[in-house]
XYZ file of C-alpha atoms in Angstrom:
407
model
C -3.563 -49.589 -102.899
C -2.526 -47.828 -99.716
C -2.376 -44.106 -98.989
C 1.414 -44.104 -99.085
C 1.407 -45.214 -102.719
C 0.136 -41.775 -103.694
C 3.251 -40.131 -102.264
C 6.723 -39.781 -103.785
C 9.229 -42.463 -102.871
C 11.154 -40.141 -100.584
C 7.961 -39.282 -98.640
C 6.667 -42.817 -98.142
C 8.641 -43.264 -94.910
C 8.969 -39.954 -93.019
C 11.977 -39.629 -90.737
C 11.336 -40.289 -87.057
C 10.681 -37.262 -84.860
C 12.932 -36.847 -81.823
C 11.034 -35.769 -78.703
C 13.304 -34.342 -76.032
C 12.332 -34.168 -72.368
C 11.890 -30.475 -71.369
C 14.804 -29.133 -69.368
C 14.530 -27.109 -66.167
C 15.087 -23.876 -68.085
C 12.278 -24.751 -70.486
C 9.908 -25.494 -67.634
C 10.811 -22.202 -65.944
C 10.145 -20.261 -69.135
C 6.805 -21.968 -69.602
C 5.800 -21.312 -66.011
C 7.128 -17.765 -65.963
C 3.679 -16.217 -65.612
C 2.729 -18.356 -62.599
C 6.104 -17.766 -60.945
C 5.699 -13.997 -61.300
C 2.117 -14.214 -60.021
C 3.205 -16.250 -56.979
C 6.021 -13.828 -56.151
C 3.640 -10.889 -56.506
C 1.106 -12.534 -54.179
C 3.802 -13.242 -51.573
C 5.052 -9.646 -51.706
C 1.516 -8.268 -51.310
C 0.880 -10.620 -48.386
C 4.063 -9.531 -46.625
C 3.248 -5.857 -47.172
C -0.221 -6.348 -45.710
C 1.243 -8.202 -42.744
C 3.668 -5.383 -42.005
C 0.999 -2.742 -42.581
C -1.422 -4.416 -40.161
C 1.074 -5.667 -37.601
C -0.289 -3.165 -35.081
C -3.899 -4.294 -35.551
C -3.590 -6.869 -32.742
C -2.376 -4.308 -30.187
C -4.858 -3.873 -27.359
C -6.186 -0.309 -27.585
C -9.289 -0.690 -25.377
C -9.774 2.166 -22.965
C -8.509 1.250 -19.474
C -7.673 -2.314 -20.534
C -5.021 -3.987 -18.338
C -3.166 -5.045 -21.513
C -3.281 -1.609 -23.165
C 0.165 0.043 -23.212
C -1.047 3.307 -24.764
C -1.610 6.423 -22.625
C -5.314 5.611 -22.134
C -4.656 1.994 -21.037
C -4.360 0.482 -17.585
C -1.312 -1.742 -18.036
C 0.858 0.222 -15.599
C -1.658 -0.162 -12.762
C -2.187 -3.862 -13.508
C 1.567 -4.544 -13.508
C 2.079 -2.842 -10.144
C -0.834 -4.773 -8.616
C 0.647 -8.060 -9.835
C 4.011 -7.129 -8.349
C 2.265 -6.647 -5.012
C 0.861 -10.180 -5.156
C -2.632 -9.396 -6.438
C -4.010 -11.802 -9.053
C -5.391 -9.661 -11.891
C -7.913 -11.425 -14.147
C -9.320 -9.630 -17.186
C -12.882 -10.539 -18.194
C -15.246 -9.291 -20.887
C -18.516 -11.060 -20.007
C -20.653 -11.206 -16.905
C -20.633 -15.014 -16.718
C -16.834 -15.248 -16.786
C -16.660 -12.473 -14.205
C -18.938 -14.292 -11.779
C -17.018 -17.532 -12.378
C -13.725 -15.738 -11.686
C -15.049 -14.220 -8.451
C -16.081 -17.571 -6.975
C -15.722 -17.829 -3.209
C -12.358 -16.079 -2.976
C -11.936 -12.628 -1.506
C -12.166 -10.570 -4.678
C -12.548 -7.042 -5.960
C -14.334 -6.348 -9.248
C -13.361 -3.290 -11.252
C -16.371 -2.501 -13.466
C -15.858 -0.033 -16.314
C -18.872 -0.138 -18.646
C -18.105 2.851 -20.857
C -20.786 1.958 -23.423
C -23.543 1.075 -20.952
C -23.952 -2.498 -22.220
C -25.226 -4.038 -18.979
C -28.914 -3.869 -18.146
C -30.506 -3.703 -14.687
C -30.863 -7.486 -14.361
C -27.190 -8.076 -15.152
C -26.128 -5.378 -12.719
C -28.287 -6.997 -10.025
C -26.537 -10.350 -10.618
C -23.166 -8.678 -10.223
C -24.274 -6.879 -7.057
C -25.426 -10.169 -5.522
C -21.891 -11.571 -5.693
C -19.654 -11.590 -2.626
C -17.056 -9.357 -4.255
C -16.284 -5.733 -3.550
C -17.319 -3.727 -6.627
C -15.522 -0.560 -7.733
C -17.647 1.099 -10.429
C -15.812 3.605 -12.619
C -17.863 6.470 -14.157
C -21.107 4.492 -14.536
C -23.870 5.344 -17.007
C -27.325 6.361 -15.784
C -28.680 2.779 -15.698
C -25.794 1.489 -13.576
C -25.906 4.541 -11.298
C -29.653 4.111 -10.736
C -29.352 0.352 -10.095
C -26.228 0.257 -7.897
C -26.383 3.705 -6.256
C -30.033 4.741 -6.058
C -29.301 7.602 -3.639
C -26.524 9.123 -5.801
C -26.984 11.679 -8.589
C -24.681 13.557 -10.963
C -23.250 16.892 -9.800
C -21.127 18.120 -12.710
C -17.399 17.615 -13.300
C -14.006 19.086 -12.439
C -11.248 20.303 -14.747
C -8.391 17.927 -15.566
C -5.911 20.244 -13.835
C -7.907 20.556 -10.612
C -6.588 18.752 -7.528
C -9.364 17.364 -5.356
C -8.473 16.910 -1.657
C -9.711 13.867 0.232
C -11.543 15.656 3.078
C -13.237 12.498 4.361
C -12.768 9.732 6.909
C -11.954 6.961 4.423
C -8.449 5.602 5.124
C -7.655 4.898 1.461
C -8.673 8.395 0.350
C -6.820 9.962 3.273
C -3.560 8.172 2.304
C -3.952 9.408 -1.271
C -4.255 12.984 -0.090
C -5.400 14.556 -3.347
C -6.218 13.378 -6.891
C -6.313 14.963 -10.313
C -7.099 14.120 -13.914
C -10.654 15.315 -14.481
C -13.431 13.833 -12.361
C -17.176 13.326 -12.651
C -18.792 14.613 -9.450
C -21.669 13.087 -7.519
C -23.885 13.866 -4.542
C -25.545 11.324 -2.259
C -28.748 11.734 -0.285
C -27.863 8.786 1.959
C -26.092 9.901 5.105
C -24.448 6.501 5.450
C -22.487 6.939 2.219
C -18.917 8.253 2.484
C -18.098 11.059 0.018
C -14.485 11.997 -0.716
C -12.488 14.308 -3.005
C -14.880 17.187 -2.839
C -14.766 19.990 -5.390
C -15.132 23.647 -4.533
C -18.241 23.832 -6.720
C -19.868 20.973 -4.838
C -19.981 17.265 -5.465
C -17.535 14.473 -4.733
C -15.346 12.311 -6.936
C -15.660 9.150 -4.827
C -18.694 7.722 -3.049
C -18.615 4.485 -1.050
C -21.302 2.651 0.864
C -21.138 2.215 4.613
C -20.043 -1.426 4.288
C -17.508 -0.497 1.620
C -18.637 -3.259 -0.772
C -19.767 -0.706 -3.376
C -17.442 2.133 -4.413
C -18.262 4.763 -7.028
C -15.129 6.202 -8.682
C -15.706 9.291 -10.801
C -12.591 9.197 -13.013
C -11.283 6.644 -15.497
C -8.446 8.956 -16.519
C -6.933 8.788 -13.024
C -6.279 5.046 -13.573
C -4.674 5.325 -17.011
C -0.977 4.973 -17.816
C -0.709 8.672 -18.577
C -2.232 10.037 -15.341
C -1.749 7.280 -12.734
C 1.524 8.790 -11.488
C 0.104 12.272 -10.792
C -0.715 13.477 -7.277
C -2.275 10.664 -5.200
C -3.877 8.783 -8.085
C -1.614 5.724 -7.716
C -2.107 5.499 -3.937
C -5.885 5.690 -4.348
C -5.961 3.058 -7.132
C -3.715 0.632 -5.267
C -5.709 1.086 -2.066
C -9.074 0.487 -3.764
C -8.052 -2.367 -6.084
C -5.251 -4.072 -4.152
C -6.947 -4.594 -0.799
C -7.929 -8.193 -1.643
C -6.049 -11.145 -3.082
C -7.839 -11.169 -6.434
C -8.871 -8.379 -8.776
C -11.323 -9.139 -11.596
C -10.891 -6.401 -14.208
C -14.285 -6.433 -15.939
C -14.752 -4.551 -19.215
C -18.191 -5.530 -20.620
C -18.369 -6.397 -24.326
C -21.054 -7.021 -26.956
C -21.219 -10.621 -25.741
C -23.121 -9.271 -22.725
C -25.860 -7.798 -24.911
C -28.923 -10.104 -24.956
C -29.564 -11.646 -28.394
C -33.040 -10.893 -29.754
C -34.804 -11.841 -32.970
C -34.939 -15.078 -34.967
C -32.048 -17.559 -34.842
C -29.148 -16.988 -37.222
C -28.319 -19.160 -40.216
C -25.376 -20.612 -38.302
C -27.673 -21.709 -35.481
C -30.163 -23.292 -37.901
C -27.495 -25.206 -39.842
C -26.959 -28.797 -38.614
C -23.513 -29.573 -37.260
C -22.786 -32.183 -39.955
C -23.135 -29.701 -42.840
C -19.675 -28.191 -42.345
C -17.959 -31.591 -42.441
C -19.860 -32.765 -45.512
C -19.234 -29.495 -47.353
C -15.514 -29.659 -46.638
C -15.368 -33.263 -47.858
C -17.197 -32.388 -51.085
C -14.893 -29.437 -51.776
C -11.744 -31.510 -51.188
C -13.096 -34.301 -53.409
C -13.900 -31.828 -56.182
C -10.400 -30.342 -56.026
C -8.795 -33.785 -56.173
C -11.016 -34.726 -59.126
C -10.002 -31.534 -60.939
C -6.335 -32.340 -60.399
C -6.865 -35.930 -61.542
C -8.883 -35.243 -64.665
C -7.155 -31.984 -65.526
C -3.626 -33.386 -65.618
C -1.519 -32.926 -68.752
C 0.609 -35.595 -70.413
C 3.345 -33.186 -71.499
C 3.803 -30.831 -74.454
C 2.231 -31.605 -77.808
C 4.491 -33.193 -80.450
C 4.053 -32.093 -84.058
C 4.527 -34.942 -86.552
C 4.251 -34.987 -90.342
C 1.367 -37.231 -91.365
C 2.274 -39.613 -94.243
C -1.072 -38.982 -96.017
C -1.851 -37.059 -99.204
C -5.527 -36.156 -99.615
C -6.684 -35.621 -103.179
C -8.705 -32.556 -104.121
C -11.447 -34.787 -105.495
C -11.813 -36.494 -102.119
C -12.117 -33.130 -100.391
C -14.752 -32.085 -102.925
C -16.706 -35.281 -102.413
C -16.539 -34.870 -98.649
C -17.937 -31.358 -98.804
C -20.629 -32.509 -101.229
C -21.744 -35.197 -98.783
C -21.901 -32.608 -95.980
C -24.060 -30.336 -98.141
C -26.277 -33.286 -99.040
C -26.754 -34.374 -95.425
C -27.686 -30.862 -94.343
C -29.863 -30.298 -97.467
C -27.993 -27.047 -98.026
C -28.564 -26.774 -101.778
C -28.008 -23.023 -101.905
C -24.550 -23.326 -100.349
C -23.595 -26.128 -102.748
C -24.846 -24.180 -105.789
C -22.958 -21.061 -104.625
C -19.742 -23.052 -104.455
C -20.289 -24.303 -108.024
C -21.208 -20.837 -109.314
C -18.138 -19.200 -107.725
C -15.834 -21.618 -109.485
C -17.681 -21.224 -112.829
C -17.696 -17.404 -112.667
C -13.970 -17.335 -111.883
C -13.189 -19.569 -114.865
C -15.526 -17.651 -117.190
C -13.910 -14.343 -116.212
C -10.499 -15.799 -117.005
C -11.713 -17.255 -120.309
C -13.371 -14.024 -121.477
C -10.419 -11.823 -120.497
C -12.176 -9.932 -117.703
C -10.455 -8.843 -114.515
C -10.885 -10.623 -111.201
C -12.824 -7.649 -109.896
C -15.527 -8.019 -112.574
C -19.045 -8.514 -111.238
C -21.235 -11.526 -111.943
C -23.461 -9.354 -114.174
C -20.489 -8.317 -116.298
C -19.329 -11.926 -116.630
C -22.858 -13.083 -117.538
C -23.347 -10.368 -120.186
C -19.933 -11.037 -121.731
C -20.571 -14.804 -121.830
C -23.992 -14.230 -123.416
C -22.471 -11.943 -126.047
C -19.798 -14.481 -126.995
C -22.133 -17.494 -127.135
C -25.222 -15.758 -128.519
C -27.363 -17.078 -125.664
C -30.189 -15.152 -124.009
C -28.646 -12.856 -121.335
C -31.584 -13.574 -119.016
C -30.920 -17.305 -119.225
C -27.221 -16.816 -118.530
C -27.963 -14.562 -115.533
C -30.448 -17.088 -114.195
C -27.862 -19.850 -114.428
C -25.098 -17.796 -112.811
C -27.106 -15.773 -110.299
C -30.895 -15.834 -110.078
C -32.085 -19.450 -110.219
C -32.602 -21.286 -106.884
C -33.040 -25.070 -106.631
C -35.922 -26.444 -104.600
C -34.864 -30.081 -104.980
C -31.797 -32.164 -105.614
C -32.921 -32.750 -109.191
C -33.063 -29.005 -109.883
C -29.603 -28.646 -108.300
C -28.235 -31.272 -110.728
C -29.953 -29.518 -113.633
C -28.429 -26.145 -112.716
C -25.033 -27.821 -112.337
C -25.423 -29.204 -115.897
C -26.360 -25.743 -117.166
C -23.179 -24.343 -115.610
C -21.111 -26.986 -117.387
C -22.914 -26.314 -120.693
C -22.365 -22.570 -120.344
C -18.700 -23.018 -119.569
C -18.316 -25.361 -122.577
C -20.110 -22.890 -124.877
C -17.820 -20.038 -123.778
C -14.797 -22.267 -124.357
C -15.973 -23.032 -127.899
C -16.718 -19.385 -128.606
C -13.338 -18.173 -127.364
C -11.626 -20.946 -129.343
C -13.361 -19.863 -132.577
C -12.498 -16.257 -131.880
C -8.893 -17.174 -131.434
C -8.821 -19.027 -134.742
C -10.396 -16.145 -136.657
C -7.915 -13.705 -135.179
C -4.524 -15.291 -135.270
């Protein structure tokens, strides 16, 4: 006998289920969350791009690419128009490579004092003319040992040349706030003297080292005032090539143990990338879906007795006698409550006492059967199950006799 023989004739052959291919609208509705998430991510990305679009603008003080008031783009553009090759560098090695053997001028502006004495000595040994703008104490001591600080001038003060240098004489006077210096070497030329003492420009006798006391005078905002432009063009445009050197952190010597990147072998990055790509492809391969689930009516009717037997086997395999006895007791108590006329909310004690009163059995025995007794073996479980059947049969007989005596 097959499973379908237990079913009615009209259920033996269920109708076929039609499975339709999802339409575009259905797919869009199912993927609505991911579409919204993707749109949201794109919008956030665009907003961040617009919000940070100015982050790449060069804002370095006195940089030849800086268009802000404190940049040096205006001076660099004019020098290029006059045929001077302007090369921007940020490390000492690239600066020395750029100088080479050509007739060059190096504009050194080390505002943070990153270069040490050895690096400054390497730069001084080059064949280039070096214009040092507002040097720190280390650079002043290394490149101009006879020069010392002598205060500063106000930004509105105009400093006259008052020296024999041709470039300073053509400029006439400069302004913009200057750091002043004094030199104990009689061979040094001092120009742009302040009334309080000190000079804004000091150059060596050979002219290969020039100390310029103002970075503001070279900026876009101040270059066109007084003779600032004439002085800058005369100092920086006298040779065919100008190396605009702004030292960076790359010039700072690295100390301490090697970094993790230096210790990592070169092949690790390639292997890691290959493993990650392989894992992603494996996830896509094994995580694919075969389409939506299709619900079909199963042509099988499972009897209650089979379900009961299946649960009994599970209890037997796990040796869970207490759980099996509880299931039997729950069913017996429910039927006894119905047979004795008690409500569904009646407790087990009330059902046991009522059953004992109807059958004349010992209440303690009835309570033990329905509540207190616990089997320690399968044989005791069978015995308690028989007691439950006997108790239920006794209550049935008692209620039947009561019904006959009270028609």
